[in-house]
């Protein structure tokens, strides 16, 4: 844990005593922000992909419904 903490907060000398102390901007390393950005980007990308997939499926179902309705109307 201490090794990870030293990697994330290199400027703090034995590690921050509390979370609020650790979250002060002058103590955070650029590596920490890169990590945060990577996590957020991955999460938002996955979410956008799922949303696009759902929209695509719903669109497909809509087209299929329209197709069958048209077919049944033509048959009558």
mmCIF file with all atom_site columns, C-alpha atoms in Angstrom:
data_model
loop_
_atom_site.group_PDB
_atom_site.id
_atom_site.type_symbol
_atom_site.label_atom_id
_atom_site.label_alt_id
_atom_site.label_comp_id
_atom_site.label_asym_id
_atom_site.label_entity_id
_atom_site.label_seq_id
_atom_site.pdbx_PDB_ins_code
_atom_site.Cartn_x
_atom_site.Cartn_y
_atom_site.Cartn_z
_atom_site.occupancy
_atom_site.B_iso_or_equiv
_atom_site.pdbx_formal_charge
_atom_site.auth_seq_id
_atom_site.auth_comp_id
_atom_site.auth_asym_id
_atom_site.auth_atom_id
_atom_site.pdbx_PDB_model_num
ATOM 1  C CA . UNK A 1 1  ? 0.000   0.000  0.000   1.00 0.00 ? 1  UNK A CA 1
ATOM 2  C CA . UNK A 1 2  ? 2.815   2.401  0.894   1.00 0.00 ? 2  UNK A CA 1
ATOM 3  C CA . UNK A 1 3  ? 4.584   1.782  -2.419  1.00 0.00 ? 3  UNK A CA 1
ATOM 4  C CA . UNK A 1 4  ? 1.391   2.597  -4.342  1.00 0.00 ? 4  UNK A CA 1
ATOM 5  C CA . UNK A 1 5  ? 0.853   5.655  -2.173  1.00 0.00 ? 5  UNK A CA 1
ATOM 6  C CA . UNK A 1 6  ? 4.409   6.840  -2.831  1.00 0.00 ? 6  UNK A CA 1
ATOM 7  C CA . UNK A 1 7  ? 3.819   6.377  -6.570  1.00 0.00 ? 7  UNK A CA 1
ATOM 8  C CA . UNK A 1 8  ? 0.571   8.353  -6.517  1.00 0.00 ? 8  UNK A CA 1
ATOM 9  C CA . UNK A 1 9  ? 1.711   11.007 -4.032  1.00 0.00 ? 9  UNK A CA 1
ATOM 10 C CA . UNK A 1 10 ? 5.476   11.407 -4.532  1.00 0.00 ? 10 UNK A CA 1
ATOM 11 C CA . UNK A 1 11 ? 5.678   14.858 -2.923  1.00 0.00 ? 11 UNK A CA 1
ATOM 12 C CA . UNK A 1 12 ? 4.157   13.854 0.409   1.00 0.00 ? 12 UNK A CA 1
ATOM 13 C CA . UNK A 1 13 ? 6.961   12.633 2.718   1.00 0.00 ? 13 UNK A CA 1
ATOM 14 C CA . UNK A 1 14 ? 5.709   9.547  4.572   1.00 0.00 ? 14 UNK A CA 1
ATOM 15 C CA . UNK A 1 15 ? 2.333   9.554  2.958   1.00 0.00 ? 15 UNK A CA 1
ATOM 16 C CA . UNK A 1 16 ? -0.694  11.715 3.679   1.00 0.00 ? 16 UNK A CA 1
ATOM 17 C CA . UNK A 1 17 ? -2.347  11.183 7.042   1.00 0.00 ? 17 UNK A CA 1
ATOM 18 C CA . UNK A 1 18 ? -5.903  11.692 5.796   1.00 0.00 ? 18 UNK A CA 1
ATOM 19 C CA . UNK A 1 19 ? -7.884  11.553 2.566   1.00 0.00 ? 19 UNK A CA 1
ATOM 20 C CA . UNK A 1 20 ? -8.476  15.318 2.536   1.00 0.00 ? 20 UNK A CA 1
ATOM 21 C CA . UNK A 1 21 ? -4.756  15.894 2.915   1.00 0.00 ? 21 UNK A CA 1
ATOM 22 C CA . UNK A 1 22 ? -4.104  13.495 0.043   1.00 0.00 ? 22 UNK A CA 1
ATOM 23 C CA . UNK A 1 23 ? -6.655  15.214 -2.178  1.00 0.00 ? 23 UNK A CA 1
ATOM 24 C CA . UNK A 1 24 ? -4.927  18.618 -2.035  1.00 0.00 ? 24 UNK A CA 1
ATOM 25 C CA . UNK A 1 25 ? -4.016  19.490 -5.635  1.00 0.00 ? 25 UNK A CA 1
ATOM 26 C CA . UNK A 1 26 ? -0.376  20.334 -4.886  1.00 0.00 ? 26 UNK A CA 1
ATOM 27 C CA . UNK A 1 27 ? 0.194   16.785 -3.594  1.00 0.00 ? 27 UNK A CA 1
ATOM 28 C CA . UNK A 1 28 ? -1.337  14.890 -6.517  1.00 0.00 ? 28 UNK A CA 1
ATOM 29 C CA . UNK A 1 29 ? 1.062   13.649 -9.172  1.00 0.00 ? 29 UNK A CA 1
ATOM 30 C CA . UNK A 1 30 ? 0.278   13.857 -12.896 1.00 0.00 ? 30 UNK A CA 1
ATOM 31 C CA . UNK A 1 31 ? 0.262   10.055 -12.921 1.00 0.00 ? 31 UNK A CA 1
ATOM 32 C CA . UNK A 1 32 ? -2.755  10.089 -10.613 1.00 0.00 ? 32 UNK A CA 1
ATOM 33 C CA . UNK A 1 33 ? -4.719  12.330 -13.002 1.00 0.00 ? 33 UNK A CA 1
ATOM 34 C CA . UNK A 1 34 ? -3.739  10.173 -15.982 1.00 0.00 ? 34 UNK A CA 1
ATOM 35 C CA . UNK A 1 35 ? -5.081  7.148  -14.082 1.00 0.00 ? 35 UNK A CA 1
ATOM 36 C CA . UNK A 1 36 ? -8.340  8.956  -13.212 1.00 0.00 ? 36 UNK A CA 1
ATOM 37 C CA . UNK A 1 37 ? -8.764  10.128 -16.811 1.00 0.00 ? 37 UNK A CA 1
ATOM 38 C CA . UNK A 1 38 ? -8.093  6.626  -18.178 1.00 0.00 ? 38 UNK A CA 1
ATOM 39 C CA . UNK A 1 39 ? -10.718 5.091  -15.856 1.00 0.00 ? 39 UNK A CA 1
ATOM 40 C CA . UNK A 1 40 ? -13.317 7.734  -16.722 1.00 0.00 ? 40 UNK A CA 1
ATOM 41 C CA . UNK A 1 41 ? -12.638 7.486  -20.455 1.00 0.00 ? 41 UNK A CA 1
ATOM 42 C CA . UNK A 1 42 ? -12.932 3.689  -20.383 1.00 0.00 ? 42 UNK A CA 1
ATOM 43 C CA . UNK A 1 43 ? -16.174 3.830  -18.381 1.00 0.00 ? 43 UNK A CA 1
ATOM 44 C CA . UNK A 1 44 ? -17.752 6.474  -20.624 1.00 0.00 ? 44 UNK A CA 1
ATOM 45 C CA . UNK A 1 45 ? -16.647 4.622  -23.774 1.00 0.00 ? 45 UNK A CA 1
ATOM 46 C CA . UNK A 1 46 ? -18.240 1.380  -22.525 1.00 0.00 ? 46 UNK A CA 1
ATOM 47 C CA . UNK A 1 47 ? -21.402 3.266  -21.598 1.00 0.00 ? 47 UNK A CA 1
ATOM 48 C CA . UNK A 1 48 ? -21.581 4.968  -25.006 1.00 0.00 ? 48 UNK A CA 1
ATOM 49 C CA . UNK A 1 49 ? -21.044 1.614  -26.720 1.00 0.00 ? 49 UNK A CA 1
ATOM 50 C CA . UNK A 1 50 ? -23.878 0.010  -24.732 1.00 0.00 ? 50 UNK A CA 1
ATOM 51 C CA . UNK A 1 51 ? -26.182 2.955  -25.467 1.00 0.00 ? 51 UNK A CA 1
ATOM 52 C CA . UNK A 1 52 ? -25.397 2.740  -29.197 1.00 0.00 ? 52 UNK A CA 1
ATOM 53 C CA . UNK A 1 53 ? -26.022 -1.010 -29.154 1.00 0.00 ? 53 UNK A CA 1
ATOM 54 C CA . UNK A 1 54 ? -29.396 -0.571 -27.421 1.00 0.00 ? 54 UNK A CA 1
ATOM 55 C CA . UNK A 1 55 ? -30.394 2.195  -29.849 1.00 0.00 ? 55 UNK A CA 1
ATOM 56 C CA . UNK A 1 56 ? -29.363 0.016  -32.804 1.00 0.00 ? 56 UNK A CA 1
ATOM 57 C CA . UNK A 1 57 ? -31.426 -2.941 -31.516 1.00 0.00 ? 57 UNK A CA 1
ATOM 58 C CA . UNK A 1 58 ? -34.468 -0.739 -30.868 1.00 0.00 ? 58 UNK A CA 1
ATOM 59 C CA . UNK A 1 59 ? -34.144 0.770  -34.346 1.00 0.00 ? 59 UNK A CA 1
ATOM 60 C CA . UNK A 1 60 ? -33.935 -2.708 -35.849 1.00 0.00 ? 60 UNK A CA 1
ATOM 61 C CA . UNK A 1 61 ? -37.042 -3.801 -33.938 1.00 0.00 ? 61 UNK A CA 1
ATOM 62 C CA . UNK A 1 62 ? -38.869 -0.715 -35.176 1.00 0.00 ? 62 UNK A CA 1
ATOM 63 C CA . UNK A 1 63 ? -37.955 -1.465 -38.792 1.00 0.00 ? 63 UNK A CA 1
ATOM 64 C CA . UNK A 1 64 ? -38.993 -5.088 -38.358 1.00 0.00 ? 64 UNK A CA 1
ATOM 65 C CA . UNK A 1 65 ? -42.368 -4.053 -36.894 1.00 0.00 ? 65 UNK A CA 1
ATOM 66 C CA . UNK A 1 66 ? -42.928 -1.595 -39.749 1.00 0.00 ? 66 UNK A CA 1
ATOM 67 C CA . UNK A 1 67 ? -42.033 -4.305 -42.247 1.00 0.00 ? 67 UNK A CA 1
ATOM 68 C CA . UNK A 1 68 ? -44.532 -6.816 -40.799 1.00 0.00 ? 68 UNK A CA 1
ATOM 69 C CA . UNK A 1 69 ? -47.296 -4.209 -40.501 1.00 0.00 ? 69 UNK A CA 1
ATOM 70 C CA . UNK A 1 70 ? -46.758 -3.235 -44.147 1.00 0.00 ? 70 UNK A CA 1
ATOM 71 C CA . UNK A 1 71 ? -46.739 -6.886 -45.186 1.00 0.00 ? 71 UNK A CA 1
ATOM 72 C CA . UNK A 1 72 ? -49.995 -7.696 -43.361 1.00 0.00 ? 72 UNK A CA 1
ATOM 73 C CA . UNK A 1 73 ? -51.680 -4.577 -44.743 1.00 0.00 ? 73 UNK A CA 1
ATOM 74 C CA . UNK A 1 74 ? -50.629 -5.538 -48.272 1.00 0.00 ? 74 UNK A CA 1
ATOM 75 C CA . UNK A 1 75 ? -51.923 -9.093 -47.779 1.00 0.00 ? 75 UNK A CA 1
ATOM 76 C CA . UNK A 1 76 ? -55.411 -7.946 -46.808 1.00 0.00 ? 76 UNK A CA 1
#
